[in-house]
Coordinates of C-alpha atoms in Angstrom, one line a residue:
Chain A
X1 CA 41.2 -30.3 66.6
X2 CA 39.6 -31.3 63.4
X3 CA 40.8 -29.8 59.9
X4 CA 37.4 -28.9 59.3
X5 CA 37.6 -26.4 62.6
X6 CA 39.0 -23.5 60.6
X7 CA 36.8 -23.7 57.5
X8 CA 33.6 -24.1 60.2
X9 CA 34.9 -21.1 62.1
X10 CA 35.1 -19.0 58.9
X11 CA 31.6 -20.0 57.6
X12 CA 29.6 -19.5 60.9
X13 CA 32.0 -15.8 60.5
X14 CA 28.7 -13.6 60.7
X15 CA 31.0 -11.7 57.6
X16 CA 30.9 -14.1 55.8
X17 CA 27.7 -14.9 55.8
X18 CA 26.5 -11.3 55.1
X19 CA 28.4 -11.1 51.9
X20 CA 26.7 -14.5 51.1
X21 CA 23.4 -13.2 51.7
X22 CA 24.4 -9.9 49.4
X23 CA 25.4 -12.1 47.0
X24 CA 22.3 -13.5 47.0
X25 CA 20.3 -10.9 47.2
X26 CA 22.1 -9.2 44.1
X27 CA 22.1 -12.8 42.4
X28 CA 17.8 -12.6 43.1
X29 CA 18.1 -8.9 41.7
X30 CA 19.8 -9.9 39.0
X31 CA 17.4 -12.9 38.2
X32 CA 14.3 -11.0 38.2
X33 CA 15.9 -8.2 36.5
X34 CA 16.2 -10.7 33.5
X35 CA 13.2 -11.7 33.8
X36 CA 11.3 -8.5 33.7
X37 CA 13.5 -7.4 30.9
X38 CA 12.0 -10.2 28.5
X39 CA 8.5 -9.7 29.8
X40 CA 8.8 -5.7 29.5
X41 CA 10.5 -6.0 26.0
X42 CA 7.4 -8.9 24.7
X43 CA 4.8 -7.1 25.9
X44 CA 6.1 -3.4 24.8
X45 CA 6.9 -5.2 21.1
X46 CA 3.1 -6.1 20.5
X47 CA 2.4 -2.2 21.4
X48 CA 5.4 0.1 20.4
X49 CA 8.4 0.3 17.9
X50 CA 11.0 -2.6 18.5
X51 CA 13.8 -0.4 19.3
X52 CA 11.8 1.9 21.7
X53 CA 10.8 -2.0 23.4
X54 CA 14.1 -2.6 23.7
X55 CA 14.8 0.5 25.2
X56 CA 13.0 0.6 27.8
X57 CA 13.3 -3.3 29.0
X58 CA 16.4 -1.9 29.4
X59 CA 15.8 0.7 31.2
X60 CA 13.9 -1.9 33.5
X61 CA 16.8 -3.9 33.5
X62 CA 19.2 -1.2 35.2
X63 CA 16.6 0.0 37.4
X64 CA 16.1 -3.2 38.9
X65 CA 19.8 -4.3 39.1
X66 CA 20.4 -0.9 41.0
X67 CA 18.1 -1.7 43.2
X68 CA 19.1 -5.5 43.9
X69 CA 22.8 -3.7 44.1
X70 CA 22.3 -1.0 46.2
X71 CA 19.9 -3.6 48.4
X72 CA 22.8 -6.0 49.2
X73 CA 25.1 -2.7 49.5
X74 CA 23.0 -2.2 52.4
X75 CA 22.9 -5.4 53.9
X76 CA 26.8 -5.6 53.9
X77 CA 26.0 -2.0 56.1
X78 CA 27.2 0.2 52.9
X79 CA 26.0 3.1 53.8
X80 CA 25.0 4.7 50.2
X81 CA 23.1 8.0 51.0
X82 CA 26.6 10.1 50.3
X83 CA 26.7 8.0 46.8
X84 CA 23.1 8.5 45.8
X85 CA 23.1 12.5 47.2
X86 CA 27.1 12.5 45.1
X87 CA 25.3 10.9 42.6
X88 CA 22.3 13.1 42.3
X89 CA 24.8 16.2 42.4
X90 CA 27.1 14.3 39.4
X91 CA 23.6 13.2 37.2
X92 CA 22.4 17.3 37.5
X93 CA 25.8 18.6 36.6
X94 CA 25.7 15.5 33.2
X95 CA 22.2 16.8 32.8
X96 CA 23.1 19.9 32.1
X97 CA 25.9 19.5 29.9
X98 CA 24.2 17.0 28.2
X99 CA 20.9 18.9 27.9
X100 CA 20.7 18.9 24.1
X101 CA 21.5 15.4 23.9
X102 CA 18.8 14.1 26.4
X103 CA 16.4 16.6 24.8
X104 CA 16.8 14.3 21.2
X105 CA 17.0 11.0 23.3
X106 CA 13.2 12.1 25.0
X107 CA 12.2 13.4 21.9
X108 CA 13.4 10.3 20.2
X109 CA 11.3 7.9 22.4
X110 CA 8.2 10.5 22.2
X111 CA 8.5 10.0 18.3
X112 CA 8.9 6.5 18.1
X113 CA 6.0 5.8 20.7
X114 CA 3.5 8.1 19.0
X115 CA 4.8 6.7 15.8
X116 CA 4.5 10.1 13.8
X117 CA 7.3 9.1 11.1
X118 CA 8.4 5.5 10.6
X119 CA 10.8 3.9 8.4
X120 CA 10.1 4.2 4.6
X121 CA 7.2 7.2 4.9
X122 CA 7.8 10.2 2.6
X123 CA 7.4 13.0 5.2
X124 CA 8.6 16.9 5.0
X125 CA 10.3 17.9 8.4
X126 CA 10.5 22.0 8.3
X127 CA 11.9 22.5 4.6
X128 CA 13.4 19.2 4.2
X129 CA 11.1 16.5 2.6
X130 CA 11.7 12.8 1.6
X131 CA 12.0 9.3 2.3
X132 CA 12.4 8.8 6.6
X133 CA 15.5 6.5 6.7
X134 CA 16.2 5.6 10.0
X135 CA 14.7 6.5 13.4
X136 CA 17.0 6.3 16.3
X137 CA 17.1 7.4 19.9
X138 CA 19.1 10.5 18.5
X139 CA 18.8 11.2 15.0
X140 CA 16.4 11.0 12.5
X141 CA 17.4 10.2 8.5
X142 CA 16.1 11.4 5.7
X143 CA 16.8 10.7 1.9
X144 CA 15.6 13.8 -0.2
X145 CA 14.7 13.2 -3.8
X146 CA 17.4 14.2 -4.9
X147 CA 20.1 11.7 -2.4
X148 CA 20.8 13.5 -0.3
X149 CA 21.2 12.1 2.9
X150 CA 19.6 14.4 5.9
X151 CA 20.7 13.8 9.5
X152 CA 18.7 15.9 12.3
X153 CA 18.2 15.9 15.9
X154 CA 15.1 14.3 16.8
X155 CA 14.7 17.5 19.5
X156 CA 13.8 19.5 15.8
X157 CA 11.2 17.1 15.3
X158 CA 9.6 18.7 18.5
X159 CA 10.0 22.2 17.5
X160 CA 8.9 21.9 13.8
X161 CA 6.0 21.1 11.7
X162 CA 6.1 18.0 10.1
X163 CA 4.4 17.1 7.1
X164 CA 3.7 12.7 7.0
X165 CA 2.1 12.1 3.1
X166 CA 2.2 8.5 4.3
X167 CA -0.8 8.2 6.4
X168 CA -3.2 8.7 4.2
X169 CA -4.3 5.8 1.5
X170 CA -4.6 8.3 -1.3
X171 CA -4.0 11.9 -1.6
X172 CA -5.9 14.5 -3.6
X173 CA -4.3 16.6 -6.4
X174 CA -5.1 19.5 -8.1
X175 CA -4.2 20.8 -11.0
X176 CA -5.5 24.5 -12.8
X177 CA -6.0 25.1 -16.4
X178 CA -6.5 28.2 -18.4
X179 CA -8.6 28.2 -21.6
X180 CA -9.0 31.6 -24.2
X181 CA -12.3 33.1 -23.3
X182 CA -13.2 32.6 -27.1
X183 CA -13.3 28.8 -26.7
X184 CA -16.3 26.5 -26.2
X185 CA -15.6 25.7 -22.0
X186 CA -18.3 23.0 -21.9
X187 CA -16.2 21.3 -24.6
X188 CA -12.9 21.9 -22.9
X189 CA -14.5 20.2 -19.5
X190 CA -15.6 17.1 -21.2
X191 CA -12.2 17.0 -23.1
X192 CA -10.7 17.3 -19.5
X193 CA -13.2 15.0 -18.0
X194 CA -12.8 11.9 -20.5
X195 CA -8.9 12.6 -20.0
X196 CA -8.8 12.5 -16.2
X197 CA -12.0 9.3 -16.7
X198 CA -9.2 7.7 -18.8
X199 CA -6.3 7.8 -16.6
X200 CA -5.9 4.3 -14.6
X201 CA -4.8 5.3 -11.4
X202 CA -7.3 8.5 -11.1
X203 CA -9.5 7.2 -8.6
X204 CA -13.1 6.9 -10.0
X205 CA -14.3 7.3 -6.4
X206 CA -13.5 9.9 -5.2
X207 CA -15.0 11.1 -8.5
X208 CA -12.7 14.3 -10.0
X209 CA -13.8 17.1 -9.5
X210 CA -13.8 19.8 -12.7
X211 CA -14.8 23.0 -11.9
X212 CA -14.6 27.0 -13.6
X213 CA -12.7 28.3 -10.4
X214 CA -11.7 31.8 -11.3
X215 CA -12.5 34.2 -14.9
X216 CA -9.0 35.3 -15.2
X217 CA -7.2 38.3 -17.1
X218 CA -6.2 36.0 -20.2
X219 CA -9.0 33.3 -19.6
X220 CA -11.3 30.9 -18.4
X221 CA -9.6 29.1 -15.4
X222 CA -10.6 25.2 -14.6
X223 CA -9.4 23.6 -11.8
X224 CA -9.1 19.5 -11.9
X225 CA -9.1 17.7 -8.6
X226 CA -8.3 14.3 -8.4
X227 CA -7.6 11.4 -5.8
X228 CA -4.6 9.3 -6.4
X229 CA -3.3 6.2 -4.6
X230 CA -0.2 7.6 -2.5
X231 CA 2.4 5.7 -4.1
X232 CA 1.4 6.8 -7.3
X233 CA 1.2 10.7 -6.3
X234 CA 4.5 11.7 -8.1
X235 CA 4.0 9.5 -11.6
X236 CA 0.2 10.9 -11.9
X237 CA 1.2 14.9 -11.0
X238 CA 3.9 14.3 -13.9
X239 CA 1.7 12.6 -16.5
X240 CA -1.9 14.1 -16.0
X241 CA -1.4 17.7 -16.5
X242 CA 0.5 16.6 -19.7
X243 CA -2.1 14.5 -21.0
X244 CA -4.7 17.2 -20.3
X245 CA -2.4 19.8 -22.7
X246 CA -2.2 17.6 -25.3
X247 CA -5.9 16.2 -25.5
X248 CA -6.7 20.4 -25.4
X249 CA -4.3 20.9 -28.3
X250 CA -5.9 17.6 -30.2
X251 CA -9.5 19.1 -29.4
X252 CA -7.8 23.0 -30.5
X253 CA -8.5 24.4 -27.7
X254 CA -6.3 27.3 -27.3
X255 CA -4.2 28.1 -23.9
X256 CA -3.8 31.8 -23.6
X257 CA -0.8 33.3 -23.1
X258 CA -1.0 36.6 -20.6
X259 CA -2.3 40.0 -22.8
X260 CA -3.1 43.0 -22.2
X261 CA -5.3 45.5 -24.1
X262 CA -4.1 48.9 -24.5
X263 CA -6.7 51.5 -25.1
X264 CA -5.8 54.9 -26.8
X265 CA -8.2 58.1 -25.9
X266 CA -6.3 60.3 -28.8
X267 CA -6.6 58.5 -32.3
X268 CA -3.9 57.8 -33.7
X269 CA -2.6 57.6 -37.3
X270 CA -0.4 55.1 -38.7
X271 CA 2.2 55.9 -41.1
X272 CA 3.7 53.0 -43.4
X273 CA 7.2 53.9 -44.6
X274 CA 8.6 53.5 -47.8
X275 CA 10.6 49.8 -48.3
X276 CA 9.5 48.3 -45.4
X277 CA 7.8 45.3 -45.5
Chain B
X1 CA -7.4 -20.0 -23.4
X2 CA -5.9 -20.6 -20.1
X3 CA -3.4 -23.8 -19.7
X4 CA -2.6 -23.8 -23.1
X5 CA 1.3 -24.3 -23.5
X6 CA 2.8 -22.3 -26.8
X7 CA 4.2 -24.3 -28.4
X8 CA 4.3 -22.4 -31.6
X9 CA 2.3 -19.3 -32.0
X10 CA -1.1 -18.1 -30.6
X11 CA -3.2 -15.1 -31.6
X12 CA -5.4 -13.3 -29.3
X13 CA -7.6 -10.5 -30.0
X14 CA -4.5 -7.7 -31.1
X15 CA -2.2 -10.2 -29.5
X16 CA 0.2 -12.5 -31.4
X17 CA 2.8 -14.3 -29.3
X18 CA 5.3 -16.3 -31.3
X19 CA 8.0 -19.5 -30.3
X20 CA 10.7 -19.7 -32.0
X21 CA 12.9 -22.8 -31.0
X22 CA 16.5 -22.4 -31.8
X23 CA 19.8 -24.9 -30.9
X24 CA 20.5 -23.5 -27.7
X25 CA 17.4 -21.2 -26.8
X26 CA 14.0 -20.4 -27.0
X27 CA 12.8 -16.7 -28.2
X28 CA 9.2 -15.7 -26.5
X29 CA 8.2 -12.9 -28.6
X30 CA 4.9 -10.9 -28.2
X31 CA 3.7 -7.8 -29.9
X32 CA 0.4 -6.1 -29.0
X33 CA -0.3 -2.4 -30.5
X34 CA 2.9 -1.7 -31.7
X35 CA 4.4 -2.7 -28.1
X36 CA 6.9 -5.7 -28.5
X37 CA 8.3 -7.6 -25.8
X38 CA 11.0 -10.4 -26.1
X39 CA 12.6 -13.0 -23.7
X40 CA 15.3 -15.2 -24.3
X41 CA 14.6 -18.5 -22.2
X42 CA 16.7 -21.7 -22.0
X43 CA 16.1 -24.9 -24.7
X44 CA 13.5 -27.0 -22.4
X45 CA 11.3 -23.8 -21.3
X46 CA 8.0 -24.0 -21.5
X47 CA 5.4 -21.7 -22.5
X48 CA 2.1 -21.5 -20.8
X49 CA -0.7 -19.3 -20.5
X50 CA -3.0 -18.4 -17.0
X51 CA -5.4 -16.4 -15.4
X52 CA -4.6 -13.9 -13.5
X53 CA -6.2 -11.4 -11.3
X54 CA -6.8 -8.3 -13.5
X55 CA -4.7 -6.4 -10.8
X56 CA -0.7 -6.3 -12.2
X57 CA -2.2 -3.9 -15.4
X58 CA -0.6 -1.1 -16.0
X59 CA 1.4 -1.9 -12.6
X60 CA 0.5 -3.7 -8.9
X61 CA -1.3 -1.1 -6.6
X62 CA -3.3 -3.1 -4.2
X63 CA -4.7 -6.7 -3.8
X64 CA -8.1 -5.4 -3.3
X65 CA -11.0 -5.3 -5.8
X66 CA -14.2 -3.7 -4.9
X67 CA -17.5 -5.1 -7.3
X68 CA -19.7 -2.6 -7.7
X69 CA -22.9 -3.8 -9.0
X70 CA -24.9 -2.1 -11.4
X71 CA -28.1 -3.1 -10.0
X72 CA -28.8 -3.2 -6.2
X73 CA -29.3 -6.6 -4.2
X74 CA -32.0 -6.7 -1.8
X75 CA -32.5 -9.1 0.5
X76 CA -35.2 -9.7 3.3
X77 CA -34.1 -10.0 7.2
X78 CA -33.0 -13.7 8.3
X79 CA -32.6 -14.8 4.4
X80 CA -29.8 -15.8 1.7
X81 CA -29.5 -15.4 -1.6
X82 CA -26.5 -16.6 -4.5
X83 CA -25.6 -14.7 -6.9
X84 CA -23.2 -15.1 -10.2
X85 CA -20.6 -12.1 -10.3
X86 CA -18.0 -11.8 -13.4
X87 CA -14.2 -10.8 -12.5
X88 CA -12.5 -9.9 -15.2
X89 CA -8.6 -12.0 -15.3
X90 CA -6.0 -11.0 -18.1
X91 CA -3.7 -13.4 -18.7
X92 CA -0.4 -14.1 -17.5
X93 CA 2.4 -15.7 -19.7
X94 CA 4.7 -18.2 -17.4
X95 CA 7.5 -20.1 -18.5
X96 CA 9.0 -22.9 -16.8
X97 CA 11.5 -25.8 -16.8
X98 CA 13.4 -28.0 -14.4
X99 CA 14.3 -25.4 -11.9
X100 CA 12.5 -22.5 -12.3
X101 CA 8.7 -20.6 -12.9
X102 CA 8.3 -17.3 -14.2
X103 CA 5.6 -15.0 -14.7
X104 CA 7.1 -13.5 -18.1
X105 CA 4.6 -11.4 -19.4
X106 CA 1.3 -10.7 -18.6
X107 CA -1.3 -9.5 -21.8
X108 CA -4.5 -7.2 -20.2
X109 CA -7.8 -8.3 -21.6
X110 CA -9.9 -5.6 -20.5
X111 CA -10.1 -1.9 -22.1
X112 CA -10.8 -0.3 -18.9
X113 CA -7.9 -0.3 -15.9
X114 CA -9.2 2.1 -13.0
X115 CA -8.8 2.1 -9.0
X116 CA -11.4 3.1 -6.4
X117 CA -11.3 4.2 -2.7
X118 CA -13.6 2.1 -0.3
X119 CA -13.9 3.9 2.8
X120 CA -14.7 7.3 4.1
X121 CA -12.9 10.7 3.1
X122 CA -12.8 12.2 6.7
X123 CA -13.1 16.5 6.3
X124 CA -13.4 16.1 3.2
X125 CA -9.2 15.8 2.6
X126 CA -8.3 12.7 4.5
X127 CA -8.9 9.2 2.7
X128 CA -9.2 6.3 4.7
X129 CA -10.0 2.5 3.8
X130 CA -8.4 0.6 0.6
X131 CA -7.2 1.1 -2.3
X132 CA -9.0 -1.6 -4.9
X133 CA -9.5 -2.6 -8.2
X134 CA -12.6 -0.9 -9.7
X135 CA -15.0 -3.4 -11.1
X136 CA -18.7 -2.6 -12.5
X137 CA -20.6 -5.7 -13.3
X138 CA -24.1 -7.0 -13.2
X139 CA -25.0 -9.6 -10.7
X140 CA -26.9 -12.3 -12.0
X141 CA -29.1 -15.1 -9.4
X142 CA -28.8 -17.9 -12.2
X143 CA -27.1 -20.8 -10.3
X144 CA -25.9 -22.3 -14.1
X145 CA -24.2 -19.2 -15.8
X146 CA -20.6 -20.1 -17.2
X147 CA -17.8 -17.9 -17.1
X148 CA -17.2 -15.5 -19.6
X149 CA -14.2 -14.7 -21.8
X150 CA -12.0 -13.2 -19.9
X151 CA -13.9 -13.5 -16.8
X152 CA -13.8 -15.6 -13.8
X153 CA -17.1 -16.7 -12.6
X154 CA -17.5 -16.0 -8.8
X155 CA -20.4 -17.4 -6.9
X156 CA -21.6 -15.3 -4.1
X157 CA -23.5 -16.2 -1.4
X158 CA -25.3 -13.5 0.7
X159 CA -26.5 -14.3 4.0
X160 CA -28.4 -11.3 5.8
X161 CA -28.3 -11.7 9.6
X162 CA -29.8 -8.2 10.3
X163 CA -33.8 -8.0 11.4
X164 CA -33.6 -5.4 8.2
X165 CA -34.1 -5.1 4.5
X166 CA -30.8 -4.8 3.3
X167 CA -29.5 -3.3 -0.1
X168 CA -26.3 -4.6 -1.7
X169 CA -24.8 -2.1 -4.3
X170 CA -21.1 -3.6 -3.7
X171 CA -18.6 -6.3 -2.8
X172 CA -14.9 -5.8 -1.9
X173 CA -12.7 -9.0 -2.0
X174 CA -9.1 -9.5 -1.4
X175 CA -7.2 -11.1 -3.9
X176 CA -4.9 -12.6 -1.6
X177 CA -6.9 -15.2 0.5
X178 CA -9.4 -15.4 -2.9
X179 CA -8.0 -18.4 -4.9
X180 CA -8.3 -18.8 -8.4
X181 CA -9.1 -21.9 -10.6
X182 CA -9.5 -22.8 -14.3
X183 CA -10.1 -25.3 -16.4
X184 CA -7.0 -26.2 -18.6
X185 CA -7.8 -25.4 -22.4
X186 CA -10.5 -23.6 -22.1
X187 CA -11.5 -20.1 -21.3
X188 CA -13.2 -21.1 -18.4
X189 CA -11.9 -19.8 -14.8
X190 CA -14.1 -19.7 -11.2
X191 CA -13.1 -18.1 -7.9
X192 CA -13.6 -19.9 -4.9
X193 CA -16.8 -19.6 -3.7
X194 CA -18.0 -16.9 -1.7
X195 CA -20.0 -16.2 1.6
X196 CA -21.0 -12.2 2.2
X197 CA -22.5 -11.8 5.8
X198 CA -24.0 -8.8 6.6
X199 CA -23.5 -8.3 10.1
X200 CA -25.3 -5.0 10.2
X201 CA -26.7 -1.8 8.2
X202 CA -22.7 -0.8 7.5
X203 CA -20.7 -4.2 8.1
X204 CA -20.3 -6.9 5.9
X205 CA -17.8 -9.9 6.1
X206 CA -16.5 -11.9 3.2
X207 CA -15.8 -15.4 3.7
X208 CA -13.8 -17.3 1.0
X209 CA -14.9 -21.1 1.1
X210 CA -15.2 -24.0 -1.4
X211 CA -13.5 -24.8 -4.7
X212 CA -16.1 -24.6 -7.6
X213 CA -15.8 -27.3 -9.3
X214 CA -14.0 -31.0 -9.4
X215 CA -11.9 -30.8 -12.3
X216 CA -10.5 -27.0 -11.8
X217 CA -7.1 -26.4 -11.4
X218 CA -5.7 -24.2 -8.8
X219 CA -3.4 -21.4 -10.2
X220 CA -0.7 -20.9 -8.4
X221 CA -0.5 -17.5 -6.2
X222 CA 1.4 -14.9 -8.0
X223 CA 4.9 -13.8 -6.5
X224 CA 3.6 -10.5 -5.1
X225 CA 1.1 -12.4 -2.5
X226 CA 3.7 -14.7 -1.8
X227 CA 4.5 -14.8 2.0
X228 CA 2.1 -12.7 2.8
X229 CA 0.4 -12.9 6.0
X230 CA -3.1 -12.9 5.4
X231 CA -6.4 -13.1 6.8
X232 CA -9.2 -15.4 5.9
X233 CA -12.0 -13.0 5.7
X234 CA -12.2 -9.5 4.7
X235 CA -14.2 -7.0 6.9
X236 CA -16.2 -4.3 5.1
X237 CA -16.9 -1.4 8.0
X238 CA -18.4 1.1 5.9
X239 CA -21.2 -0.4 4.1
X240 CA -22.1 -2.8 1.2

C-alpha cells in the first residue's frame, strides 16, 4: 500500500470533489462579478453621476455574487428555498421598518439619475433656498445665504417643489419704478434706458424691456426688465435698482411718496391763532 | 504698446503707471480716474505690458465673444469670402522674475463693457446658448488692413457650403482655443486666423487655424483658460 493511497482515496471522495466544483463555481461567480462591476460602473460613469455609477456596479456586484453563492450552495445539495422564503419574510419585515429610509435611498438615486440638483447649483427646495452642497444616497445639503447648513431627506425632494436657478444661462429680472404724475415719463424712460444700456452685465440681447405697466394712486409706474448672466443675478438686482434712483434724482425726477386727496363737501374756514407761527 | 517692459513710467490715454525701484523692492503703481492700484514686487521683477482678450473688464463672465457686424455679409452658394474683423484687447500688466508670472493688473481700453445672449429664449423665460462678450464692428474684405489701436486684427474666412445665398450678420468665437499674437513694441496684435463654415441656413462652425504672421509672438493663455479642456471648433446652432 502506497502513501499516496489515502490522499487518492480522499480526492476521487465524490465530497470532495463537489465542494471543489462549488468552490469553483463561486470562484467563476466571483470573477465575473468583478468583471461586470468595472464594466457596469465605466459605462454608467459616461451616462450618470459617479456616485449613482458606483452604486449600482455595486448593486451588480452582490447580485451576481449571490447568485454564484447560492449556485454552488446548490451543487453541494444546500437546499436554500427555506433561506430565500426566511429571507423574503426577514427583507419585508426590514422593509417596513426601514420604509423611510429606502424611500430617501430611491429617491436619492431618482435625483441623481435625472440630475435635477447637482453639486454647486443655487436651487430653493420648499422654503429653503441656496447653494446644493452634497448629494448623497440619503441626504441632500444645502448652504443658505446666510451659512446655514440644511440637511434633508432626499424623500422631501419628491414631495416638494423645487426651484433649480442653475439651469438656465441667464435669468431675467424685473424691477418697478414709480414716477409723480407731474413729471415728463418719456424723459424718465430714456433716463432709465441709458442707465440699464450702461450697465455691463445687462445683457444687450435680450434687449430690456421698459414699459408704463400700471397708472398707480401716487404715480406713473415703469417696469424694467432685464436679462442677466446667472452668476451675476444677485450683484446686478443690488446695484441696478440703485443706479436707476440716483440717475432719477440727478435728472430730478421725483419719486412719489403714497398721498391721498381729501375732498371736503362743507367749506370750511380756517382760523389762525394768535402767537403761533 | 504691447511687449513694452516698464521700466520707468508709461502714460496711456488717463493711464499713468509708474516704477519705482527701491533697495529691496519694486513699487508698481497705476492710477486711472481717480482709481489707484499698487503692488509691491521683489528687486528683479519685471514689468511688462500685453494684450489681452477684452473679456476680464469689469470681471470674467464667459470666454465667449459674439461679433456682431454692422453690416450683413452675403455670400453666393459654393463660394468664400475673407474678411478683416477688429477685436478689441485691453491690456494686461504681467510682472515676472526667476520663478514666477503674474498677471498684476489689467487697464480696459474700451468705453463700452457689455454681454449678450447667443441662443434662443425658449417661452419666452428660458435662456439657452452662451453667455459672450458683446462686440459691434464693421467687417471689412481688404486683405491689407492693420490692426488698430487697441484692436486685434482677426482675418476671417467664410466658406458657404449651402446651395443658398447666405447672409452673415454675426460671429461667435471662443476665446479659449482662439490664440492671440502681437508684435512686441508696437500696438499691433492679430488672432489666429479664422475659417467660418456655414453648414446650413442656422449652423455655422468656426475653425481656428494659422498664425498670422512670421514675426508675431504668441501670448501666453491667461490663468482662467488654463487647463481647460477645450474643443477646436466652436458650433454655432442657431444662426449666423
Amino acid at each position: 500500500m502506497s502513501i499516496l493511497d489515502p490522499i487518492l482515496s480522499f480526492l476521487s471522495n465524490p465530497q470532495f470533489l463537489s465542494i471543489i466544483i462549488a468552490v469553483i463555481i463561486f470562484g467563476i461567480g466571483y470573477f465575473v462579478a468583478i468583471v461586470i462591476r468595472r464594466v457596469v460602473f465605466k459605462i454608467g460613469v459616461r451616462f450618470y453621476a459617479r456616485n449613482i455609477a458606483s452604486i449600482v456596479s455595486k448593486i451588480a456586484y452582490y447580485v451576481i455574487l449571490l447568485i454564484a453563492l447560492s449556485t454552488a450552495l446548490g451543487y453541494l445539495g444546500i437546499e436554500l428555498t427555506g433561506l430565500i422564503i426566511a429571507g423574503g419574510f426577514a427583507g419585508i419585515i426590514v422593509g417596513v421598518a426601514l420604509q423611510p429610509l429606502m424611500a430617501s435611498f430611491f429617491a436619492g438615486l431618482y435625483v441623481m439619475a435625472e440630475r435635477i440638483i447637482q453639486q454647486g447649483e443655487v436651487v430653493a427646495i420648499g422654503n429653503t433656498m441656496g447653494e446644493v452642497v452634497e448629494v448623497s444616497l440619503m441626504f441632500t445639503k444645502l448652504r443658505t445665504f446666510d451659512g446655514v447648513l440644511v440637511t434633508m431627506p432626499n424623500s422631501q425632494l419628491l414631495s416638494t417643489v423645487i426651484q433649480n436657478y442653475s439651469k438656465a444661462v441667464a435669468r431675467r429680472l424685473e424691477f418697478t419704478v414709480s414716477i409723480a404724475y407731474s413729471e415728463d415719463a418719456e424723459k424718465a424712460y430714456r433716463v432709465i434706458k441709458e442707465t440699464v444700456d450702461n450697465h455691463p452685465y445687462v445683457l444687450a440681447e435680450p434687449a430690456p424691456d421698459i414699459f408704463v405697466s400700471k397708472l398707480g394712486d401716487s404715480g406713473v409706474v415703469i417696469t424694467v426688465r432685464v436679462w442677466v448672466p446667472r452668476t451675476l443675478v444677485y450683484p446686478v438686482m443690488k446695484d441696478l435698482l440703485w443706479k436707476i434712483k440716483k440717475s432719477l434724482d440727478e435728472a430730478g425726477i421725483s419719486i412719489p411718496f403714497p398721498q391721498l386727496d381729501v375732498w371736503i363737501k362743507t367749506p370750511v374756514t380756517l382760523k389762525r391763532e394768535e402767537g403761533s407761527g | 504698446m504691447y511687449g513694452l517692459v516698464v521700466k520707468d513710467s508709461l502714460e496711456i490715454g488717463e493711464v499713468f503707471i509708474k516704477v519705482e525701484r527701491f533697495e529691496s523692492y519694486l513699487k508698481y503703481r497705476r492710477s486711472m480716474r481717480g482709481d489707484v492700484k499698487e503692488v509691491l514686487l521683489d528687486r528683479n521683477a519685471v514689468v511688462e505690458t500685453r494684450p489681452i482678450y477684452s473679456l476680464f473688464y469689469p470681471s470674467y463672465v464667459t470666454g465667449y465673444i459674439l461679433v456682431s457686424f454692422s453690416k450683413q455679409v452675403v455670400i453666393s452658394p459654393k463660394s468664400s469670402l475673407r474678411i478683416m474683423l477688429q477685436l478689441p484687447v485691453d491690456l494686461a500688466i504681467y510682472a515676472y522674475s526667476a520663478d514666477f508670472y503674474q498677471l498684476i493688473d489689467l487697464i480696459p481700453l474700451h468705453s463700452s463693457y457689455k454681454y449678450a445672449l447667443y441662443g434662443p429664449v425658449i417661452s419666452s423665460v428660458e435662456a439657452t446658448g452662451y453667455i459672450a462678450r458683446l462686440v459691434k464692428e464693421e467687417p471689412v474684405a481688404d486683405n491689407v488692413a492693420e490692426p488698430l489701436e487697441k484692436h486685434c486684427l482677426a482675418r476671417v474666412l467664410i466658406v458657404n457650403k449651402t446651395q443658398d445665398f447666405a447672409s452673415v450678420s454675426k460671429i461667435l468665437l471662443d476665446a479659449k482655443p482662439l490664440k492671440i499674437f502681437y508684435i512686441p513694441e508696437t500696438w499691433k496684435c492679430y488672432t489666429q486666423d479664422i475659417k467660418m463654415i456655414l453648414n446650413s441656413g442656422e449652423h455655422a462652425s468656426i475653425l481656428y487655424e494659422e498664425k498670422p504672421c512670421k514675426e508675431c509672438v504668441e501670448l501666453e493663455e491667461p490663468e482662467e483658460f488654463k487647463g481647460l479642456l477645450r474643443t477646436l471648433s466652436t458650433e454655432m446652432l442657431w444662426g449666423y
